Amino acid sequence: MKTGLLAIAALVTVELVCAPFAAEAQTHQVSKTRKTHHNEDPVAGAKKACDNFGALAAKSDTAQLVNSFYAEKATYIGPTLPGGILIGREAIRKSYAEAPADVTFKGTCEHTQKLSDTVVAISGHWIATPNDPNKGEARKGSFALIFVKEGGKWLTAVDSWNIELPPPPAKAQ
């Protein structure tokens, strides 16, 4: 009797859980074939904006970078100064202007989640390597970004990041 009830429960669970996922997957697959430049897949558009940050940082001045990557009222949450909790492009611009400029930045946008047709969450890892090897070691960390589509562009509304701390020194024995 228990085995029969478990089997029925398993079948009901599979039907209830898998059917919506299958329908979503099928809808997503069909909608992907209908996307145009103006009606792109939200995840693909936001991921492209995320992936382009390093190249944008390398070729842009601070104002261009911030204006091209962040929404006007973006929130920027970092662990240290420059950083802290900043709101708006102007505050973010000032923070970037105080940051070391002689580094090469590389970000890896790894995980995406569509929240709506105009909002996508992305997380990943970053590394900033000094261009002069005598100026210290590379810094690493992770980030979480919320992209919003404004005026046809994917812009960062929330940028939250951290810095990996070095391991603690070994205890003397």
Short mmCIF file of C-alpha atoms in Angstrom, two decimals:
data_model
loop_
_atom_site.label_atom_id
_atom_site.label_comp_id
_atom_site.label_asym_id
_atom_site.label_seq_id
_atom_site.Cartn_x
_atom_site.Cartn_y
_atom_site.Cartn_z
CA MET A 1 0.00 0.00 0.00
CA LYS A 2 2.81 2.45 0.91
CA THR A 3 4.60 1.68 -2.36
CA GLY A 4 1.41 2.37 -4.34
CA LEU A 5 0.87 5.70 -2.58
CA LEU A 6 4.50 6.67 -3.12
CA ALA A 7 4.24 5.83 -6.81
CA ILE A 8 1.07 7.90 -7.18
CA ALA A 9 2.64 10.78 -5.25
CA ALA A 10 5.75 10.60 -7.45
CA LEU A 11 3.68 10.66 -10.65
CA VAL A 12 1.60 13.61 -9.44
CA THR A 13 4.76 15.47 -8.40
CA VAL A 14 6.44 14.83 -11.75
CA GLU A 15 3.32 16.03 -13.58
CA LEU A 16 2.92 19.14 -11.43
CA VAL A 17 6.60 20.09 -11.43
CA CYS A 18 7.78 19.03 -14.86
CA ALA A 19 4.82 20.19 -16.95
CA PRO A 20 5.31 23.90 -16.23
CA PHE A 21 9.07 23.61 -16.84
CA ALA A 22 8.47 21.79 -20.10
CA ALA A 23 5.93 24.40 -21.19
CA GLU A 24 8.34 27.21 -20.25
CA ALA A 25 11.17 25.53 -22.14
CA GLN A 26 8.99 25.05 -25.21
CA THR A 27 7.73 28.66 -25.03
CA HIS A 28 11.31 29.91 -24.62
CA GLN A 29 12.50 27.81 -27.57
CA VAL A 30 9.68 29.09 -29.80
CA SER A 31 10.17 32.68 -28.68
CA LYS A 32 13.92 32.48 -29.34
CA THR A 33 13.23 31.86 -33.02
CA ARG A 34 11.00 34.97 -33.19
CA LYS A 35 13.43 37.42 -31.57
CA THR A 36 14.61 40.39 -33.55
CA HIS A 37 17.17 43.09 -32.84
CA HIS A 38 14.49 45.16 -31.10
CA ASN A 39 12.96 42.23 -29.25
CA GLU A 40 15.98 40.21 -28.18
CA ASP A 41 16.07 37.43 -25.63
CA PRO A 42 16.45 39.30 -22.30
CA VAL A 43 19.09 36.92 -20.92
CA ALA A 44 21.20 37.15 -24.10
CA GLY A 45 20.99 40.95 -24.15
CA ALA A 46 21.93 41.41 -20.49
CA LYS A 47 24.69 38.79 -20.70
CA LYS A 48 26.17 40.58 -23.72
CA ALA A 49 26.24 43.86 -21.74
CA CYS A 50 27.88 42.03 -18.82
CA ASP A 51 30.44 40.30 -21.03
CA ASN A 52 31.38 43.62 -22.68
CA PHE A 53 32.30 45.39 -19.42
CA GLY A 54 36.03 44.55 -19.57
CA ALA A 55 36.39 45.77 -23.16
CA LEU A 56 34.36 48.88 -22.34
CA ALA A 57 36.56 49.59 -19.31
CA ALA A 58 39.73 49.20 -21.40
CA LYS A 59 38.70 51.68 -24.11
CA SER A 60 36.58 54.22 -22.23
CA ASP A 61 37.25 57.03 -19.83
CA THR A 62 35.46 56.93 -16.48
CA ALA A 63 32.46 59.00 -17.58
CA GLN A 64 31.94 56.94 -20.76
CA LEU A 65 32.23 53.68 -18.83
CA VAL A 66 29.75 54.67 -16.14
CA ASN A 67 27.27 56.22 -18.58
CA SER A 68 27.40 53.16 -20.85
CA PHE A 69 27.16 50.50 -18.14
CA TYR A 70 25.00 51.92 -15.32
CA ALA A 71 21.40 53.13 -15.15
CA GLU A 72 21.02 56.77 -14.04
CA LYS A 73 19.87 55.79 -10.53
CA ALA A 74 21.97 52.63 -10.18
CA THR A 75 23.00 51.30 -6.78
CA TYR A 76 26.64 50.28 -6.39
CA ILE A 77 27.55 48.15 -3.37
CA GLY A 78 31.23 47.46 -2.76
CA PRO A 79 33.13 46.20 0.27
CA THR A 80 35.62 49.05 0.65
CA LEU A 81 36.32 52.56 -0.49
CA PRO A 82 36.23 53.22 -3.27
CA GLY A 83 32.91 51.53 -3.04
CA GLY A 84 30.61 51.42 -0.06
CA ILE A 85 26.97 51.93 -0.95
CA LEU A 86 26.59 54.51 -3.69
CA ILE A 87 23.46 55.64 -5.50
CA GLY A 88 23.44 57.26 -8.92
CA ARG A 89 25.89 57.61 -11.78
CA GLU A 90 27.59 60.68 -10.34
CA ALA A 91 28.55 58.88 -7.10
CA ILE A 92 29.67 55.81 -9.08
CA ARG A 93 31.76 58.03 -11.39
CA LYS A 94 33.53 59.57 -8.38
CA SER A 95 34.27 56.12 -6.95
CA TYR A 96 35.68 54.88 -10.28
CA ALA A 97 37.81 58.03 -10.57
CA GLU A 98 39.40 57.20 -7.18
CA ALA A 99 40.11 53.57 -8.11
CA PRO A 100 43.51 52.52 -9.48
CA ALA A 101 43.51 53.05 -13.23
CA ASP A 102 46.58 50.97 -14.07
CA VAL A 103 44.88 47.57 -13.91
CA THR A 104 43.45 45.18 -16.45
CA PHE A 105 39.97 44.01 -15.50
CA LYS A 106 38.46 40.70 -16.57
CA GLY A 107 35.01 39.58 -15.53
CA THR A 108 33.35 36.24 -16.15
CA CYS A 109 29.56 36.44 -16.29
CA GLU A 110 28.61 32.93 -15.23
CA HIS A 111 25.03 32.62 -13.98
CA THR A 112 21.94 34.30 -15.40
CA GLN A 113 18.33 34.48 -14.25
CA LYS A 114 15.55 36.19 -16.17
CA LEU A 115 13.34 38.03 -13.69
CA SER A 116 11.15 39.61 -16.37
CA ASP A 117 11.40 40.74 -19.99
CA THR A 118 13.24 43.87 -18.81
CA VAL A 119 15.11 42.63 -15.71
CA VAL A 120 17.91 40.01 -15.60
CA ALA A 121 20.19 38.99 -12.71
CA ILE A 122 23.76 37.91 -13.47
CA SER A 123 26.54 36.74 -11.16
CA GLY A 124 30.14 35.80 -11.74
CA HIS A 125 33.77 36.41 -10.82
CA TRP A 126 36.29 39.13 -11.57
CA ILE A 127 40.04 39.66 -11.45
CA ALA A 128 41.95 42.95 -11.62
CA THR A 129 45.62 42.57 -12.51
CA PRO A 130 48.08 45.46 -12.11
CA ASN A 131 49.63 46.41 -15.44
CA ASP A 132 52.94 46.92 -13.60
CA PRO A 133 53.93 43.63 -11.88
CA ASN A 134 55.82 45.65 -9.24
CA LYS A 135 52.55 47.18 -8.03
CA GLY A 136 51.23 44.13 -6.21
CA GLU A 137 49.28 41.01 -6.94
CA ALA A 138 46.01 40.57 -8.74
CA ARG A 139 42.80 41.07 -6.74
CA LYS A 140 39.88 38.70 -7.20
CA GLY A 141 36.26 38.60 -6.16
CA SER A 142 32.71 37.89 -7.20
CA PHE A 143 29.79 40.05 -8.26
CA ALA A 144 26.03 40.08 -8.64
CA LEU A 145 24.40 42.46 -11.12
CA ILE A 146 20.80 43.35 -11.88
CA PHE A 147 20.38 44.58 -15.45
CA VAL A 148 17.36 46.57 -16.62
CA LYS A 149 16.44 47.45 -20.17
CA GLU A 150 16.11 51.23 -20.52
CA GLY A 151 15.80 53.05 -23.82
CA GLY A 152 16.64 49.86 -25.71
CA LYS A 153 19.91 49.32 -23.79
CA TRP A 154 20.75 46.86 -21.02
CA LEU A 155 22.12 48.86 -18.08
CA THR A 156 23.17 47.85 -14.58
CA ALA A 157 20.65 48.91 -11.92
CA VAL A 158 22.42 47.13 -9.03
CA ASP A 159 26.12 46.25 -8.88
CA SER A 160 27.20 44.33 -5.78
CA TRP A 161 30.73 42.96 -5.53
CA ASN A 162 33.28 41.68 -3.06
CA ILE A 163 37.01 41.07 -2.79
CA GLU A 164 38.36 37.66 -1.86
CA LEU A 165 40.48 37.95 1.25
CA PRO A 166 43.86 36.24 1.35
CA PRO A 167 43.99 33.11 3.49
CA PRO A 168 44.91 33.73 7.13
CA PRO A 169 48.57 33.21 8.01
CA ALA A 170 49.48 29.74 9.22
CA LYS A 171 49.62 29.41 12.98
CA ALA A 172 53.09 28.90 14.42
CA GLN A 173 53.43 25.58 16.15
#
